[in-house]
Every structure is written in structure tokens, then in C-alpha cells.
mmCIF file of C-alpha atoms in Angstrom:
data_model
loop_
_atom_site.group_PDB
_atom_site.id
_atom_site.type_symbol
_atom_site.label_atom_id
_atom_site.label_comp_id
_atom_site.label_asym_id
_atom_site.label_seq_id
_atom_site.Cartn_x
_atom_site.Cartn_y
_atom_site.Cartn_z
ATOM 1 C CA MET Z 79 -0.094 0.022 0.164
ATOM 2 C CA ASN Z 80 1.095 3.427 -0.739
ATOM 3 C CA SER Z 81 0.116 4.347 2.869
ATOM 4 C CA ASP Z 82 3.237 2.082 3.890
ATOM 5 C CA LYS Z 83 5.256 5.127 3.566
ATOM 6 C CA VAL Z 84 3.762 6.690 6.723
ATOM 7 C CA LYS Z 85 2.662 3.831 8.888
ATOM 8 C CA ALA Z 86 5.168 0.428 7.995
ATOM 9 C CA GLY Z 87 8.374 -0.096 10.013
ATOM 10 C CA VAL Z 88 10.242 1.355 12.882
ATOM 11 C CA GLN Z 89 11.147 4.172 11.086
ATOM 12 C CA ARG Z 90 7.758 5.306 10.903
ATOM 13 C CA ALA Z 91 6.774 5.175 14.794
ATOM 14 C CA PRO Z 92 6.671 9.004 14.695
ATOM 15 C CA HIS Z 93 4.443 9.080 12.086
ATOM 16 C CA ARG Z 94 2.147 6.597 13.900
ATOM 17 C CA SER Z 95 2.127 8.356 16.997
ATOM 18 C CA LEU Z 96 0.920 11.467 15.290
ATOM 19 C CA LEU Z 97 -1.732 9.205 13.597
ATOM 20 C CA ARG Z 98 -2.850 7.621 16.761
ATOM 21 C CA ALA Z 99 -3.121 11.339 18.228
ATOM 22 C CA CYS Z 100 -6.302 11.373 15.164
ATOM 23 C CA GLY Z 101 -7.667 8.320 17.242
ATOM 24 C CA LEU Z 102 -6.308 5.394 14.942
ATOM 25 C CA LYS Z 103 -5.711 1.936 16.632
ATOM 26 C CA ASP Z 104 -2.943 -1.033 15.821
ATOM 27 C CA ASP Z 105 -5.241 -2.545 13.454
ATOM 28 C CA ASP Z 106 -5.981 0.415 11.562
ATOM 29 C CA PHE Z 107 -2.386 0.522 10.276
ATOM 30 C CA GLU Z 108 -2.917 -2.795 8.347
ATOM 31 C CA LYS Z 109 -5.725 -0.823 6.130
ATOM 32 C CA PRO Z 110 -5.680 1.281 3.089
ATOM 33 C CA PHE Z 111 -5.893 5.268 3.892
ATOM 34 C CA ILE Z 112 -8.688 6.923 2.341
ATOM 35 C CA GLY Z 113 -8.409 10.797 1.518
ATOM 36 C CA ILE Z 114 -11.424 12.463 1.043
ATOM 37 C CA ALA Z 115 -11.369 15.790 -0.393
ATOM 38 C CA ASN Z 116 -14.294 18.035 0.589
ATOM 39 C CA SER Z 117 -15.238 21.258 -0.846
ATOM 40 C CA TYR Z 118 -17.708 22.245 1.923
ATOM 41 C CA THR Z 119 -18.245 26.077 2.664
ATOM 42 C CA ASP Z 120 -21.181 27.901 4.109
ATOM 43 C CA ILE Z 121 -20.960 30.765 1.882
ATOM 44 C CA VAL Z 122 -21.583 28.698 -1.430
ATOM 45 C CA PRO Z 123 -25.139 27.295 -2.166
ATOM 46 C CA GLY Z 124 -23.646 24.577 -4.217
ATOM 47 C CA HIS Z 125 -21.383 23.431 -1.007
ATOM 48 C CA ILE Z 126 -23.326 24.053 2.045
ATOM 49 C CA HIS Z 127 -24.689 20.564 2.244
ATOM 50 C CA LEU Z 128 -21.422 18.559 1.304
ATOM 51 C CA ARG Z 129 -20.705 17.899 5.208
ATOM 52 C CA GLU Z 130 -23.620 15.555 5.043
ATOM 53 C CA LEU Z 131 -22.212 13.914 2.040
ATOM 54 C CA VAL Z 132 -18.993 13.167 3.773
ATOM 55 C CA GLU Z 133 -20.429 11.254 6.691
ATOM 56 C CA TYR Z 134 -21.972 8.714 4.213
ATOM 57 C CA VAL Z 135 -18.585 8.582 2.208
ATOM 58 C CA LYS Z 136 -16.661 7.982 5.794
ATOM 59 C CA GLU Z 137 -19.311 5.190 6.304
ATOM 60 C CA GLY Z 138 -18.786 3.527 3.156
ATOM 61 C CA ILE Z 139 -15.236 3.712 3.658
ATOM 62 C CA ARG Z 140 -15.164 2.094 6.770
ATOM 63 C CA ALA Z 141 -17.589 -0.381 5.767
ATOM 64 C CA ALA Z 142 -15.308 -1.299 2.702
ATOM 65 C CA GLY Z 143 -12.128 -1.703 5.107
ATOM 66 C CA GLY Z 144 -10.367 1.773 4.812
ATOM 67 C CA ILE Z 145 -9.695 4.289 7.167
ATOM 68 C CA PRO Z 146 -11.175 7.983 5.953
ATOM 69 C CA PHE Z 147 -9.274 11.094 6.291
ATOM 70 C CA GLU Z 148 -11.261 14.290 5.303
ATOM 71 C CA PHE Z 149 -9.484 17.228 4.348
ATOM 72 C CA ASP Z 150 -10.871 20.467 2.763
ATOM 73 C CA THR Z 151 -10.371 22.764 -0.188
ATOM 74 C CA MET Z 152 -11.344 26.119 -1.026
ATOM 75 C CA ALA Z 153 -14.662 26.940 -2.854
ATOM 76 C CA ILE Z 154 -15.633 30.707 -4.746
ATOM 77 C CA CYS Z 155 -18.901 30.801 -5.703
ATOM 78 C CA ASP Z 156 -18.743 32.892 -9.359
ATOM 79 C CA GLY Z 157 -22.534 34.093 -8.804
ATOM 80 C CA ILE Z 158 -21.509 35.585 -5.563
ATOM 81 C CA ALA Z 159 -17.712 36.871 -6.889
ATOM 82 C CA MET Z 160 -19.077 38.439 -9.983
ATOM 83 C CA ASN Z 161 -19.081 42.076 -11.169
ATOM 84 C CA HIS Z 162 -16.227 43.166 -8.698
ATOM 85 C CA ASP Z 163 -12.340 41.910 -8.017
ATOM 86 C CA GLY Z 164 -13.345 38.922 -6.661
ATOM 87 C CA MET Z 165 -14.107 37.534 -10.254
ATOM 88 C CA LYS Z 166 -10.331 37.662 -10.694
ATOM 89 C CA TYR Z 167 -9.844 34.798 -7.890
ATOM 90 C CA SER Z 168 -12.286 32.508 -9.331
ATOM 91 C CA LEU Z 169 -10.292 30.761 -12.150
ATOM 92 C CA ALA Z 170 -7.063 31.015 -10.213
ATOM 93 C CA SER Z 171 -8.879 29.137 -7.202
ATOM 94 C CA ARG Z 172 -9.132 26.321 -9.406
ATOM 95 C CA GLU Z 173 -5.301 25.931 -9.413
ATOM 96 C CA ILE Z 174 -5.547 26.308 -5.582
ATOM 97 C CA VAL Z 175 -7.868 23.320 -5.370
ATOM 98 C CA VAL Z 176 -5.526 20.966 -7.642
ATOM 99 C CA SER Z 177 -2.854 22.167 -5.471
ATOM 100 C CA THR Z 178 -4.338 21.432 -2.007
ATOM 101 C CA VAL Z 179 -5.656 17.799 -3.251
ATOM 102 C CA GLU Z 180 -2.165 16.995 -4.686
ATOM 103 C CA SER Z 181 -0.247 18.246 -1.678
ATOM 104 C CA MET Z 182 -2.492 16.149 0.722
ATOM 105 C CA THR Z 183 -2.243 13.274 -1.081
ATOM 106 C CA MET Z 184 1.399 13.005 -1.637
ATOM 107 C CA GLY Z 185 2.092 14.454 1.783
ATOM 108 C CA HIS Z 186 -0.045 11.813 3.251
ATOM 109 C CA CYS Z 187 0.348 8.977 1.138
ATOM 110 C CA PHE Z 188 -3.220 8.193 0.404
ATOM 111 C CA ASP Z 189 -4.088 4.987 -1.051
ATOM 112 C CA GLY Z 190 -7.061 6.420 -2.792
ATOM 113 C CA LEU Z 191 -9.411 9.324 -2.973
ATOM 114 C CA VAL Z 192 -13.050 10.079 -2.865
ATOM 115 C CA MET Z 193 -13.689 13.592 -4.077
ATOM 116 C CA ILE Z 194 -16.695 15.824 -3.109
ATOM 117 C CA PRO Z 195 -16.986 18.834 -5.326
ATOM 118 C CA SER Z 196 -19.495 21.088 -6.701
ATOM 119 C CA CYS Z 197 -19.766 23.775 -8.920
ATOM 120 C CA ASP Z 198 -17.649 25.015 -12.029
ATOM 121 C CA LYS Z 199 -14.138 25.560 -10.608
ATOM 122 C CA VAL Z 200 -13.858 23.000 -8.113
ATOM 123 C CA VAL Z 201 -14.704 19.849 -9.996
ATOM 124 C CA PRO Z 202 -12.469 20.712 -12.619
ATOM 125 C CA GLY Z 203 -9.815 21.258 -10.190
ATOM 126 C CA MET Z 204 -10.413 17.798 -8.270
ATOM 127 C CA LEU Z 205 -10.475 15.906 -11.741
ATOM 128 C CA MET Z 206 -7.295 17.676 -12.551
ATOM 129 C CA ALA Z 207 -5.518 16.555 -9.350
ATOM 130 C CA ALA Z 208 -7.022 12.805 -9.822
ATOM 131 C CA ALA Z 209 -5.289 13.256 -13.024
ATOM 132 C CA ARG Z 210 -1.924 14.283 -11.890
ATOM 133 C CA LEU Z 211 -2.104 11.989 -8.790
ATOM 134 C CA ASP Z 212 -2.972 8.881 -11.071
ATOM 135 C CA VAL Z 213 -4.425 7.598 -7.706
ATOM 136 C CA PRO Z 214 -7.716 5.407 -7.580
ATOM 137 C CA SER Z 215 -10.472 7.995 -7.106
ATOM 138 C CA ILE Z 216 -14.125 8.293 -6.791
ATOM 139 C CA PHE Z 217 -16.464 11.372 -7.458
ATOM 140 C CA VAL Z 218 -19.384 12.440 -5.535
ATOM 141 C CA THR Z 219 -20.762 15.677 -6.349
ATOM 142 C CA GLY Z 220 -22.942 17.871 -4.742
ATOM 143 C CA GLY Z 221 -25.699 17.715 -7.620
ATOM 144 C CA PRO Z 222 -27.833 20.796 -9.021
ATOM 145 C CA MET Z 223 -29.940 23.351 -7.234
ATOM 146 C CA GLU Z 224 -33.703 22.574 -7.464
ATOM 147 C CA PRO Z 225 -35.534 25.830 -9.467
ATOM 148 C CA GLY Z 226 -37.321 27.985 -7.365
ATOM 149 C CA LYS Z 227 -41.140 28.973 -8.443
ATOM 150 C CA TYR Z 228 -42.049 32.520 -9.395
ATOM 151 C CA ASN Z 229 -45.594 33.191 -10.928
ATOM 152 C CA ASP Z 230 -46.073 29.583 -11.430
ATOM 153 C CA LYS Z 231 -42.956 29.213 -13.241
ATOM 154 C CA ASN Z 232 -39.212 27.824 -12.905
ATOM 155 C CA ALA Z 233 -36.942 30.641 -11.743
ATOM 156 C CA ASP Z 234 -33.177 30.187 -10.998
ATOM 157 C CA LEU Z 235 -29.864 32.541 -10.713
ATOM 158 C CA ILE Z 236 -29.897 33.056 -14.842
ATOM 159 C CA THR Z 237 -33.659 34.387 -14.309
ATOM 160 C CA VAL Z 238 -32.491 36.742 -11.638
ATOM 161 C CA PHE Z 239 -29.617 37.941 -13.831
ATOM 162 C CA GLU Z 240 -31.896 38.337 -16.653
ATOM 163 C CA ALA Z 241 -34.084 40.395 -14.212
ATOM 164 C CA VAL Z 242 -31.589 42.602 -13.573
ATOM 165 C CA GLY Z 243 -31.500 43.951 -17.229
ATOM 166 C CA GLU Z 244 -35.408 44.025 -17.484
ATOM 167 C CA LEU Z 245 -35.506 46.472 -14.227
ATOM 168 C CA SER Z 246 -32.978 48.529 -16.256
ATOM 169 C CA SER Z 247 -35.409 48.651 -19.179
ATOM 170 C CA GLY Z 248 -38.604 49.385 -17.236
ATOM 171 C CA LYS Z 249 -40.145 45.898 -17.801
ATOM 172 C CA ILE Z 250 -40.248 45.154 -14.225
ATOM 173 C CA THR Z 251 -40.324 46.614 -10.898
ATOM 174 C CA GLU Z 252 -37.877 46.998 -8.065
ATOM 175 C CA GLU Z 253 -40.443 44.841 -5.862
ATOM 176 C CA GLU Z 254 -40.776 42.212 -8.778
ATOM 177 C CA LEU Z 255 -37.133 41.882 -8.789
ATOM 178 C CA TYR Z 256 -37.164 41.373 -5.276
ATOM 179 C CA GLU Z 257 -39.536 38.662 -5.113
ATOM 180 C CA LEU Z 258 -37.549 36.676 -7.712
ATOM 181 C CA GLU Z 259 -34.514 37.038 -5.725
ATOM 182 C CA CYS Z 260 -36.088 35.687 -2.712
ATOM 183 C CA CYS Z 261 -37.575 32.693 -4.470
ATOM 184 C CA ALA Z 262 -35.200 31.348 -7.289
ATOM 185 C CA CYS Z 263 -32.333 29.632 -5.417
ATOM 186 C CA PRO Z 264 -34.320 27.962 -3.204
ATOM 187 C CA GLY Z 265 -31.668 25.656 -1.429
ATOM 188 C CA ALA Z 266 -28.439 23.461 -1.894
ATOM 189 C CA GLY Z 267 -26.793 22.636 -5.081
ATOM 190 C CA SER Z 268 -24.926 23.866 -8.005
ATOM 191 C CA CYS Z 269 -26.648 26.845 -9.293
ATOM 192 C CA SER Z 270 -27.847 27.318 -12.748
ATOM 193 C CA GLY Z 271 -25.032 29.696 -13.834
ATOM 194 C CA LEU Z 272 -22.688 26.796 -14.018
#
């Protein structure tokens, strides 16, 4: 196992000592170490529910005889970063995601990975990391955001962006824009801006 580089032999006693501080027991050192790259954050709707998914993934890894180790990556919401200086950081964040997954995997010698991404910079970032690493990897995405309803029609983030233009041209009122804003993105998942 690749993880033997950090857990096997007398020279790895210091490594095992640190891993024991994380709760590992003797028999855990015979099992594969599986990294879980989680892009959870509570400011991005596409990622707010990923903590729940991680718990199921951990259960599955344990049931299959592995030891799960979760680590986080960053996630920037293009929709929130749009139309101000924050947008300069969105694409660059993809490279940080790649580097984070690669660094954590190489630094801790994971035998496999489960990637839990969402949205359009994090998914490709994790895919790029998987390609670089050539480590067995599984992806569990956060899935799409369900559309909201406005005037008995589906509404989503794109609908809100379009409505800003409609307000500028006098086709709708500020009150109508506000009503749409409040219902177009009803919960977790990748938005339609993707």
C-alpha cells in the first residue's frame, strides 16, 4: 500500500504516534488510507450540504475496510464573486484546489481518494488533481440546485440576472425583482449559472 510510506516499519513510529493522536488503533495501520477531498463551505450554495455527504462516504469507506481522512479545499462562488474584483480570483482558485488535493495526497500517502466537489471551478480542479496523481479516485458531486418558482414558472439564478436587465429597461419593478430574488435559489446545489 502507498500508505505504508507513513505507517510501516520502525522508522515510522513518529508518524504512527501522530496518527494515533487522530484516533487510529493498531489494526488501522493494516488498512488502506483513503483521503476525502471535501469542498464544503457555508457561503457557497453548491457546497453547503457537502458535510452531510462526507459522513455517508466515511461510513462507506469504513464498511469497505478503509480508514477515511477528510480534508478541505477552497470554493469560490462565481455568482457571488461576479461584477467586482472577486472575479479575478475565481479561475485562479481552481489551481489552488488542484494543488491542495495533490499536496494532501502526496504528503499523507493516501491509497485512494474520494472527491466531493460541486460547481464549475472545484469539479475540474479535483479532476485535474486526480489525473496528476494517478491514484484510484471516486467522485461524489453535490448535484444541481432545484429551480425555484415565481409566478408559477421555474426560476433560477439566470432568471434573476435577466431580471436585473429587465428592471433597467423598465419591464419590471424593484418589488418584482425582489420577489424573484427571494425565491429563485431555494436551497443547496450547483446553481444554473454553471
